[in-house]
Amino acid sequence: QTSFSGGMYKGTINTENQRQTLWSNFEPLINGNISYNPSSNHMLQLSFSSNIQYPPYWALSNNGFRLNAYSILQGNPSLKFSRKYNTQLVYIINRKYTILGFNSYVPNYFTQIPYQSPTELQNIFQMVNLDYQKTYGIVGIVPFELGKFLDSKVTVNFFRQIDKSNNFNDLVFKNSNNSLSFQINNTFNSSSNPNIKGELLAHYFSGAIQGIYQIRHFSNISAGLKWQSKNKHIEIGAQIQ
């Protein structure tokens, strides 16, 4: 199955009483997928998609906003939109287990990167375009049950990210990073009458990159308890993290 579409994308902004055209382009979009079932319990699917991503309106302003004595949030009226191309291959085993390989390529990728002003003691936070961002990796999803008491799902995502720019304030860089994400969701069916369920979620992320910067690893654990009325119209819960 394949679909073709397109549109005329035009954006303007008023800066210092002058109307400036940000972009004016016709952009074709292609989306498609192919499925194959080697048996009734297995499915293989290949898909491709493309779309347009626009920067937020405030980022296109020519003005700066003071954050504190040493930091300013600066707009960028020359910011371009980006296109995103996604390809993924999914294999579902026994209608239960999932293995997914993916690749994402984003030319003119925009992100906010702080940098030091060359003329004064001040950090400038500004959204800029990079040459591209590329991400590819593999995901595994494994659900399992323990009778009627426990429903669990484990998701593991390993991917490589590459950010490249040939002109970030006269700096050329190509930054790359390997990342690992692990998440487990547990639902405990403590009681059916009354309907009480417990939840335990854990997440670990090894870190990533944002332009020239490294994002540190983080982890999170949360637990909750939920009660639901028989007609499922009323629900009361509590959660701690």
PDB file of N, CA and C in Angstrom, residues 13 43 45 59 83 100 106 108 177 193 213 221 232 236 239:
ATOM      1  N   ILE A  13       6.703  36.169   8.368  1.00  0.00           N
ATOM      2  CA  ILE A  13       6.775  36.764   9.685  1.00  0.00           C
ATOM      3  C   ILE A  13       7.070  38.255   9.531  1.00  0.00           C
ATOM      4  N   MET A  43       4.020 -12.153  11.491  1.00  0.00           N
ATOM      5  CA  MET A  43       3.801 -11.093  10.508  1.00  0.00           C
ATOM      6  C   MET A  43       5.070 -10.266  10.355  1.00  0.00           C
ATOM      7  N   GLN A  45       6.377  -6.675   8.478  1.00  0.00           N
ATOM      8  CA  GLN A  45       5.874  -5.450   7.846  1.00  0.00           C
ATOM      9  C   GLN A  45       7.006  -4.450   7.656  1.00  0.00           C
ATOM     10  N   ALA A  59      10.037  30.648  18.199  1.00  0.00           N
ATOM     11  CA  ALA A  59      11.450  30.507  17.845  1.00  0.00           C
ATOM     12  C   ALA A  59      11.819  31.313  16.606  1.00  0.00           C
ATOM     13  N   ARG A  83      12.362  18.080   7.072  1.00  0.00           N
ATOM     14  CA  ARG A  83      11.616  16.912   6.614  1.00  0.00           C
ATOM     15  C   ARG A  83      12.116  15.707   7.395  1.00  0.00           C
ATOM     16  N   LEU A 100      11.681  -4.805  16.215  1.00  0.00           N
ATOM     17  CA  LEU A 100      11.507  -3.677  15.304  1.00  0.00           C
ATOM     18  C   LEU A 100      12.868  -3.045  15.014  1.00  0.00           C
ATOM     19  N   VAL A 106      16.656  13.166   9.234  1.00  0.00           N
ATOM     20  CA  VAL A 106      15.989  14.467   9.293  1.00  0.00           C
ATOM     21  C   VAL A 106      16.949  15.556   8.799  1.00  0.00           C
ATOM     22  N   ASN A 108      18.034  19.345   7.818  1.00  0.00           N
ATOM     23  CA  ASN A 108      17.653  20.633   8.416  1.00  0.00           C
ATOM     24  C   ASN A 108      17.020  20.464   9.796  1.00  0.00           C
ATOM     25  N   ASN A 177      26.336   9.117  19.304  1.00  0.00           N
ATOM     26  CA  ASN A 177      26.187   8.478  20.609  1.00  0.00           C
ATOM     27  C   ASN A 177      25.359   7.196  20.470  1.00  0.00           C
ATOM     28  N   ASN A 193     -12.979  -8.051  43.025  1.00  0.00           N
ATOM     29  CA  ASN A 193     -14.178  -7.528  43.683  1.00  0.00           C
ATOM     30  C   ASN A 193     -13.856  -7.192  45.146  1.00  0.00           C
ATOM     31  N   TYR A 213      26.141  18.848  22.696  1.00  0.00           N
ATOM     32  CA  TYR A 213      26.044  18.532  24.114  1.00  0.00           C
ATOM     33  C   TYR A 213      25.647  17.076  24.351  1.00  0.00           C
ATOM     34  N   ILE A 221      11.454   5.259  38.772  1.00  0.00           N
ATOM     35  CA  ILE A 221      10.618   4.162  39.264  1.00  0.00           C
ATOM     36  C   ILE A 221       9.352   4.778  39.865  1.00  0.00           C
ATOM     37  N   LYS A 232     -17.267   0.936  35.922  1.00  0.00           N
ATOM     38  CA  LYS A 232     -16.062   1.537  35.331  1.00  0.00           C
ATOM     39  C   LYS A 232     -16.206   3.029  35.035  1.00  0.00           C
ATOM     40  N   ILE A 236     -10.347   5.851  41.148  1.00  0.00           N
ATOM     41  CA  ILE A 236      -9.562   6.568  42.141  1.00  0.00           C
ATOM     42  C   ILE A 236      -8.176   5.917  42.226  1.00  0.00           C
ATOM     43  N   GLN A 239      -0.292   7.554  43.227  1.00  0.00           N
ATOM     44  CA  GLN A 239       0.981   7.170  42.623  1.00  0.00           C
ATOM     45  C   GLN A 239       2.130   7.882  43.319  1.00  0.00           C
TER      46      GLN A 239
END
